Tab-separated table of C-alpha atoms and ligand atoms in Angstrom:
chain	number	residue	atom	x	y	z
A	1	MET	CA	90.221	80.235	71.687
A	2	SER	CA	91.593	76.146	73.267
A	3	GLU	CA	90.685	74.795	75.857
A	4	VAL	CA	92.768	75.479	78.303
A	5	ARG	CA	92.047	71.602	80.292
A	6	GLU	CA	92.656	71.798	84.232
A	7	LEU	CA	96.234	70.324	85.844
A	8	ASP	CA	96.145	67.827	87.566
A	9	PHE	CA	98.032	66.173	90.160
A	10	GLY	CA	97.225	63.491	90.757
A	11	GLY	CA	97.812	62.067	93.974
A	12	ARG	CA	101.266	64.207	93.623
A	13	VAL	CA	101.846	64.837	98.075
A	14	ALA	CA	103.284	68.742	98.060
A	15	ILE	CA	104.415	70.074	101.326
A	16	VAL	CA	103.823	74.045	101.628
A	17	THR	CA	105.235	75.515	104.962
A	18	GLY	CA	103.274	78.369	106.848
A	19	ALA	CA	100.552	77.357	104.588
A	20	GLY	CA	98.091	78.940	107.892
A	21	GLN	CA	97.482	82.194	105.936
A	22	GLY	CA	98.528	84.044	103.596
A	23	MET	CA	99.545	82.924	100.170
A	24	GLY	CA	100.782	79.383	101.453
A	25	ARG	CA	97.139	78.506	102.524
A	26	GLU	CA	96.236	79.817	99.380
A	27	HIS	CA	98.783	77.508	97.866
A	28	ALA	CA	97.701	74.888	99.681
A	29	VAL	CA	94.071	75.216	98.465
A	30	MET	CA	94.984	75.741	94.795
A	31	LEU	CA	97.546	72.668	94.529
A	32	ALA	CA	95.373	70.393	96.849
A	33	SER	CA	92.275	71.838	94.052
A	34	ARG	CA	93.696	69.818	91.239
A	35	GLY	CA	94.412	67.058	93.251
A	36	ALA	CA	97.675	67.247	94.627
A	37	LYS	CA	97.244	65.196	98.322
A	38	VAL	CA	98.598	68.540	100.974
A	39	VAL	CA	99.768	68.500	103.860
A	40	VAL	CA	99.784	71.720	105.388
A	41	ASN	CA	102.576	73.442	107.822
A	42	ASP	CA	102.408	76.075	109.881
A	43	ILE	CA	103.740	76.582	113.212
A	44	ASN	CA	100.533	77.983	114.774
A	45	SER	CA	98.348	74.768	114.624
A	46	ASN	CA	94.950	76.341	114.455
A	47	ARG	CA	95.790	78.500	110.865
A	48	ALA	CA	97.043	74.782	109.528
A	49	GLU	CA	93.886	73.121	111.139
A	50	GLU	CA	92.314	76.073	109.871
A	51	THR	CA	93.119	75.480	106.134
A	52	VAL	CA	93.217	71.768	106.645
A	53	LYS	CA	89.655	72.042	106.832
A	54	THR	CA	88.782	74.341	104.026
A	55	ILE	CA	90.494	71.472	101.655
A	56	THR	CA	88.339	68.699	103.145
A	57	ASP	CA	85.422	71.239	103.046
A	58	ALA	CA	86.308	71.529	99.591
A	59	GLY	CA	86.557	67.303	99.084
A	60	GLY	CA	90.869	67.517	98.575
A	61	THR	CA	92.989	65.872	100.170
A	62	ALA	CA	95.093	67.336	103.193
A	63	VAL	CA	96.690	66.728	106.627
A	64	PRO	CA	97.426	69.550	109.113
A	65	ASP	CA	101.466	70.291	110.707
A	66	SER	CA	103.299	72.247	112.828
A	67	HIS	CA	106.313	71.393	113.032
A	68	ASP	CA	108.900	74.393	113.419
A	69	ILE	CA	110.679	74.152	110.685
A	70	VAL	CA	113.352	75.718	111.394
A	71	THR	CA	113.990	72.801	114.405
A	72	LYS	CA	111.632	70.294	113.684
A	73	SER	CA	111.970	69.539	109.870
A	74	ALA	CA	112.367	65.601	109.053
A	75	ASP	CA	109.931	65.342	111.980
A	76	LEU	CA	107.173	67.758	108.978
A	77	VAL	CA	108.481	65.708	106.007
A	78	GLN	CA	108.351	62.561	107.907
A	79	ASN	CA	104.274	63.874	108.042
A	80	ALA	CA	104.113	63.762	104.368
A	81	ILE	CA	105.818	59.913	104.111
A	82	ASP	CA	103.011	58.316	106.993
A	83	SER	CA	100.320	59.987	105.887
A	84	PHE	CA	100.573	59.665	101.911
A	85	GLY	CA	103.179	58.011	101.283
A	86	GLY	CA	106.153	59.744	99.346
A	87	LEU	CA	107.072	63.644	98.651
A	88	ASP	CA	106.910	65.023	95.416
A	89	ILE	CA	106.992	68.888	95.869
A	90	VAL	CA	107.917	71.509	98.785
A	91	VAL	CA	106.865	74.720	98.866
A	92	ASN	CA	109.220	76.654	101.021
A	93	ASN	CA	106.909	79.442	102.023
A	94	ALA	CA	106.971	80.249	105.430
A	95	GLY	CA	109.246	83.079	106.432
A	96	ILE	CA	108.680	85.998	108.955
A	97	ASN	CA	109.474	89.754	109.450
A	98	ALA	CA	110.850	92.153	111.601
A	99	TYR	CA	111.337	96.047	111.459
A	100	GLY	CA	113.955	98.328	112.976
A	101	ARG	CA	117.471	100.194	111.976
A	102	PHE	CA	120.330	97.158	112.190
A	103	TRP	CA	122.499	99.020	114.195
A	104	GLU	CA	119.048	99.018	117.217
A	105	MET	CA	117.480	96.383	116.086
A	106	ASP	CA	117.821	92.960	119.433
A	107	ARG	CA	119.985	90.519	118.334
A	108	ASP	CA	118.370	87.194	119.339
A	109	LEU	CA	115.015	88.984	116.991
A	110	TRP	CA	117.487	89.783	114.135
A	111	TRP	CA	119.062	86.372	114.068
A	112	LYS	CA	115.734	84.952	115.036
A	113	VAL	CA	113.802	86.274	111.166
A	114	PHE	CA	117.122	85.578	109.358
A	115	ASP	CA	116.621	81.675	110.719
A	116	THR	CA	113.216	81.124	110.362
A	117	SER	CA	113.329	82.619	107.084
A	118	PHE	CA	116.775	81.506	105.878
A	119	ARG	CA	117.560	77.950	107.632
A	120	GLY	CA	113.875	76.747	107.128
A	121	VAL	CA	114.887	76.636	104.162
A	122	VAL	CA	117.810	75.157	104.283
A	123	GLU	CA	116.776	72.285	107.182
A	124	VAL	CA	113.355	71.847	105.007
A	125	SER	CA	114.556	71.138	102.086
A	126	ARG	CA	118.061	68.937	103.335
A	127	SER	CA	114.858	66.626	104.844
A	128	ALA	CA	112.926	66.614	101.967
A	129	MET	CA	115.353	66.344	98.950
A	130	PRO	CA	115.823	61.971	99.128
A	131	HIS	CA	112.533	61.974	98.464
A	132	LEU	CA	112.075	64.513	95.711
A	133	ILE	CA	115.102	62.380	94.356
A	134	GLU	CA	113.269	59.188	94.428
A	135	SER	CA	109.938	60.722	92.801
A	136	GLY	CA	111.062	61.205	89.519
A	137	SER	CA	109.342	64.374	88.882
A	138	GLY	CA	110.203	66.782	92.387
A	139	ARG	CA	109.488	70.392	92.616
A	140	LEU	CA	111.342	72.437	94.811
A	141	ILE	CA	109.672	75.956	95.324
A	142	ASN	CA	111.292	78.254	97.790
A	143	ILE	CA	110.033	81.328	98.231
A	144	SER	CA	112.479	84.601	98.241
A	145	SER	CA	111.860	87.672	98.417
A	146	ASN	CA	112.358	91.810	96.455
A	147	ALA	CA	114.161	93.008	99.410
A	148	LEU	CA	116.807	91.036	98.678
A	149	MET	CA	117.383	93.492	96.409
A	150	GLY	CA	117.713	96.321	99.602
A	151	LEU	CA	115.625	97.157	101.688
A	152	PRO	CA	116.947	99.322	104.615
A	153	ASN	CA	115.211	98.646	108.046
A	154	ASP	CA	114.976	95.100	107.026
A	155	THR	CA	118.148	93.833	106.899
A	156	SER	CA	117.832	91.029	108.518
A	157	TYR	CA	115.281	89.694	106.303
A	158	ALA	CA	116.756	90.288	102.334
A	159	ALA	CA	119.849	89.209	104.043
A	160	ALA	CA	117.888	85.755	104.647
A	161	LYS	CA	115.637	86.514	101.133
A	162	ALA	CA	119.331	86.632	99.535
A	163	ALA	CA	120.529	83.361	100.556
A	164	VAL	CA	116.663	81.870	99.294
A	165	TRP	CA	118.240	83.061	96.263
A	166	GLY	CA	121.731	82.247	95.883
A	167	LEU	CA	121.069	78.501	97.486
A	168	GLY	CA	118.167	77.999	94.693
A	169	ASN	CA	120.801	79.241	92.654
A	170	SER	CA	122.934	76.626	93.318
A	171	LEU	CA	120.985	73.913	94.065
A	172	ALA	CA	119.378	73.515	90.911
A	173	GLY	CA	122.700	73.001	89.434
A	174	GLU	CA	123.028	70.000	91.378
A	175	ALA	CA	119.568	68.742	91.271
A	176	ARG	CA	118.892	68.671	87.841
A	177	ASP	CA	121.891	65.935	87.446
A	178	VAL	CA	119.085	64.087	90.806
A	179	GLY	CA	115.347	65.050	87.775
A	180	VAL	CA	115.212	67.319	90.593
A	181	GLN	CA	113.523	70.813	89.323
A	182	VAL	CA	114.150	74.124	92.030
A	183	THR	CA	112.960	77.455	91.021
A	184	THR	CA	113.007	81.138	93.395
A	185	LEU	CA	109.572	83.262	93.522
A	186	LEU	CA	109.641	86.828	94.320
A	187	PRO	CA	106.237	87.381	95.352
A	188	VAL	CA	104.063	90.392	95.737
A	189	ALA	CA	100.632	89.824	97.770
A	190	TRP	CA	98.543	91.368	100.551
A	191	THR	CA	98.710	89.336	103.256
A	192	PRO	CA	98.845	90.096	106.746
A	193	MET	CA	102.559	90.371	106.116
A	194	THR	CA	101.980	92.869	103.851
A	195	GLU	CA	98.983	93.590	105.954
A	196	GLU	CA	101.697	95.050	108.630
A	197	ALA	CA	104.405	96.535	106.229
A	198	PHE	CA	102.640	99.329	104.093
A	199	GLY	CA	100.702	101.013	106.324
A	200	ASP	CA	99.881	103.518	103.266
A	201	PRO	CA	96.483	103.809	102.618
A	202	LEU	CA	97.062	104.436	99.314
A	203	ILE	CA	99.775	101.475	98.731
A	204	GLN	CA	97.297	99.090	100.637
A	205	GLN	CA	94.810	99.384	97.734
A	206	VAL	CA	96.950	98.737	95.105
A	207	MET	CA	97.907	95.409	96.639
A	208	ARG	CA	94.329	94.420	97.583
A	209	ASP	CA	93.075	95.362	94.321
A	210	HIS	CA	96.068	93.989	92.236
A	211	PHE	CA	98.084	91.191	94.483
A	212	PRO	CA	95.847	88.953	95.737
A	213	SER	CA	97.670	85.937	97.201
A	214	SER	CA	95.608	83.103	94.870
A	215	SER	CA	97.316	85.475	91.768
A	216	VAL	CA	100.718	83.427	93.287
A	217	SER	CA	99.180	80.435	93.618
A	218	ALA	CA	98.655	80.289	90.581
A	219	PHE	CA	102.178	80.438	89.553
A	220	VAL	CA	103.443	78.216	91.941
A	221	THR	CA	101.056	76.132	90.948
A	222	TRP	CA	102.157	75.550	87.429
A	223	LEU	CA	106.164	75.495	88.150
A	224	ALA	CA	105.102	72.377	91.095
A	225	HIS	CA	103.089	70.569	88.258
A	226	GLN	CA	104.622	67.558	86.921
A	227	ASP	CA	105.228	68.977	83.080
A	228	THR	CA	106.271	71.537	84.277
A	229	THR	CA	110.118	71.700	81.997
A	230	VAL	CA	111.262	74.906	84.014
A	231	HIS	CA	114.466	74.779	85.860
A	232	GLY	CA	116.633	76.636	87.531
A	233	GLU	CA	114.733	80.897	87.072
A	234	THR	CA	114.002	83.219	89.051
A	235	PHE	CA	110.348	85.150	88.987
A	236	GLU	CA	109.362	88.283	90.276
A	237	ILE	CA	105.749	87.496	90.681
A	238	ALA	CA	102.393	90.012	91.274
A	239	GLY	CA	99.308	89.435	90.568
A	240	ILE	CA	98.587	88.827	86.575
A	241	SER	CA	102.328	89.624	85.787
A	242	ALA	CA	105.603	88.366	86.360
A	243	ALA	CA	109.342	88.849	85.178
A	244	ARG	CA	112.082	86.291	84.910
A	245	THR	CA	114.798	88.099	87.135
A	246	ALA	CA	118.261	87.385	86.465
A	247	PHE	CA	121.492	89.098	88.668
A	248	SER	CA	123.466	91.480	85.490
A	249	ALA	CA	126.433	92.950	84.783
A	250	MET	CA	125.893	96.565	83.710
A	251	PRO	CA	129.249	97.423	80.834
A	252	ARG	CA	132.676	95.597	82.209
A	253	MET	CA	135.598	98.277	82.198
A	254	GLN	CA	139.650	98.378	82.264
A	255	VAL	CA	141.443	100.641	84.162
A	256	THR	CA	145.459	100.496	83.093
A	257	GLU	CA	146.967	99.981	86.576
A	258	PRO	CA	145.488	98.096	89.957
A	259	SER	CA	146.217	100.549	91.853
A	260	PRO	CA	143.757	102.481	93.916
A	261	GLU	CA	144.642	105.458	92.961
A	262	VAL	CA	143.784	104.819	89.370
A	263	TRP	CA	139.579	103.177	90.750
A	264	ALA	CA	139.379	106.298	91.780
A	265	ALA	CA	139.913	108.845	88.665
A	266	ASN	CA	137.598	106.499	87.213
A	267	ALA	CA	135.540	105.890	89.726
A	268	ALA	CA	132.374	107.978	87.450
A	269	ASN	CA	133.304	105.347	84.429
A	270	LEU	CA	132.072	102.275	86.589
A	271	THR	CA	128.696	103.583	87.327
A	272	LYS	CA	128.269	104.384	84.208
A	273	PRO	CA	124.741	103.316	82.818
A	274	GLY	CA	124.993	100.924	79.715
A	275	GLU	CA	123.558	97.743	78.062
A	276	LEU	CA	122.812	95.035	81.125
A	277	THR	CA	124.545	91.541	80.720
A	278	PRO	CA	122.351	88.974	81.787
A	279	LEU	CA	124.335	86.552	84.715
A	280	LEU	CA	122.385	83.505	85.659
A	281	LYS	CA	125.628	81.647	87.542
A	282	ALA	CA	128.581	82.476	88.549
A	283	SER	CA	130.071	81.075	85.635
A	284	ASP	CA	128.565	83.678	83.597
A	285	SER	CA	130.162	85.905	85.475
A	286	PHE	CA	133.709	84.707	85.734
A	287	ARG	CA	133.530	83.135	82.190
A	288	ALA	CA	132.516	87.328	80.960
A	289	GLN	CA	135.797	88.519	83.508
A	290	VAL	CA	138.157	85.963	81.468
A	291	VAL	CA	137.155	87.244	78.064
A	292	TYR	CA	137.724	90.934	78.786
A	293	LEU	CA	140.714	90.828	79.770
A	294	ALA	CA	141.160	87.330	77.105
A	295	PRO	CA	138.976	87.417	73.783
A	296	GLU	CA	141.471	84.765	72.637
A	297	MET	CA	139.784	82.609	75.482
A	298	ASP	CA	136.373	82.591	74.528
A	299	SER	CA	136.406	79.719	71.776
A	300	GLN	CA	137.960	77.666	74.965
A	301	LEU	CA	136.536	78.444	78.106
A	302	PRO	CA	133.763	75.516	78.332
A	303	ALA	CA	130.504	77.525	79.293
A	304	ASP	CA	130.895	76.375	82.953
A	305	ALA	CA	133.780	77.357	83.719
A	306	ALA	CA	134.070	78.240	87.204
A	307	ASP	CA	131.590	75.350	88.085
A	308	VAL	CA	133.373	73.508	91.796
A	309	SER	CA	133.506	69.820	91.948
A	310	SER	CA	131.295	68.239	94.506
A	311	ASN	CA	134.128	65.048	95.178
B	401	NAD	N1	103.532	88.704	101.070
B	401	NAD	C1	103.885	89.985	100.445
B	401	NAD	O1	103.999	90.405	99.089
B	401	NAD	C2	106.251	89.135	100.048
B	401	NAD	C3	106.714	89.492	99.763
B	401	NAD	C4	107.441	88.851	99.276
B	401	NAD	C5	107.899	88.043	99.795
B	401	NAD	N2	107.295	86.937	100.869
B	401	NAD	C6	107.439	85.994	101.378
B	401	NAD	O2	106.085	85.109	100.791
B	401	NAD	C7	106.672	84.167	102.487
B	401	NAD	C8	104.393	84.145	102.652
B	401	NAD	O3	104.070	85.417	102.924
B	401	NAD	P1	102.101	86.464	103.512
B	401	NAD	O4	103.050	87.828	103.066
B	401	NAD	O5	102.050	85.284	103.318
B	401	NAD	O6	103.765	85.528	104.796
B	401	NAD	P2	101.941	85.550	106.500
B	401	NAD	O7	103.038	86.517	107.224
B	401	NAD	O8	101.038	86.444	105.890
B	401	NAD	O9	102.332	84.443	106.652
B	401	NAD	C9	103.342	83.570	107.095
B	401	NAD	C10	103.052	82.234	106.857
B	401	NAD	O10	103.888	81.405	108.867
B	401	NAD	C11	104.169	80.757	109.062
B	401	NAD	N3	105.354	80.659	110.107
B	401	NAD	C12	106.092	80.867	110.833
B	401	NAD	N4	107.622	81.203	111.339
B	401	NAD	C13	107.244	79.206	111.180
B	401	NAD	C14	107.844	78.008	111.200
B	401	NAD	N5	109.068	78.537	112.179
B	401	NAD	N6	107.375	77.022	110.840
B	401	NAD	C15	106.324	77.175	110.426
B	401	NAD	N7	105.370	77.754	109.513
B	401	NAD	C16	105.971	79.461	110.491
B	401	NAD	C17	102.977	82.056	110.523
B	401	NAD	O11	102.236	81.103	111.487
B	401	NAD	C18	101.647	82.549	108.834
B	401	NAD	O12	100.671	81.821	109.489
B	401	NAD	C19	107.127	84.646	103.334
B	401	NAD	O13	108.385	83.247	103.374
B	401	NAD	C20	107.569	86.349	102.831
B	401	NAD	O14	108.578	86.697	102.813
B	401	NAD	C21	105.452	87.897	100.628
């Protein structure tokens, strides 16, 4: 077996949000163990300090940061600049959850979950982007969730995580031009969050046995590295297994005329199973729609036909 060389970050600077416990803590510890200087952000300052102590006790470099990602992202990024002179990596990990029926959940709580889990990612990314561009090997890793596919009694969190995914896919198209790599992860791990969510002892045991946080950290640390060239992708990551994840469409169908009655008559046809076509961005979907109805356009339509210009 060939020897695996340890990835070395050579003093590159990383921010990990929500790094006081759970997955974020392990991401920070693993990045630091490979030579990254880490800003350990968590709104719970005691927990941030504890993670920093773990890192520095092991000989690594880290500073604590307890700014709220939603309202104080500029101060968080400034902490990285003041402490370490630059910023190369952001892991947008912090997120919160709350459960309940959509129509019964307290309105302020619903929006707090959405704001922390989505607006926090937007604000930190916005503040970080100029520095990630300046880095020359900027890495932005956004933590979404399988919940984006639909999770009853978790509408706010699921909507926020879908928004994180949409943001990352779109931002990746812009960031490619400025040398910043963007990836989105849908992780699974045994953490305080999942401990609260899953009461069933059997599920708890499976999670404990197969899905330690550090497994997700290994994937995050690989993605964050300056030699990793993955860009604009989404991955599910759970334990030692991962899957590239993409929006897909079932076989397209057409009706004889656009009337509601004709669609009603074709409902079964529309929902029947069949081979999937991966759609990695909106332009892929637009292209498939056009070529289905106007096959002669296949050779004329550019791959990015539906992309909009920044002007
Ligand atoms: N655990 C899972 O299986 C799982 C699955 C899918 C997605 N995720 C996502 O992964 C990420 C980490 O999950 P976890 O299970 O480790 O969570 P966790 O609840 O164990 O830890 C989240 C940390 O974020 C911090 N935080 C909350 N609000 C903050 C804010 N405004 N500013 C700064 N820090 C804040 C909390 O204090 C906490 O320490 C989250 O985004 C979560 O939604 C987790």
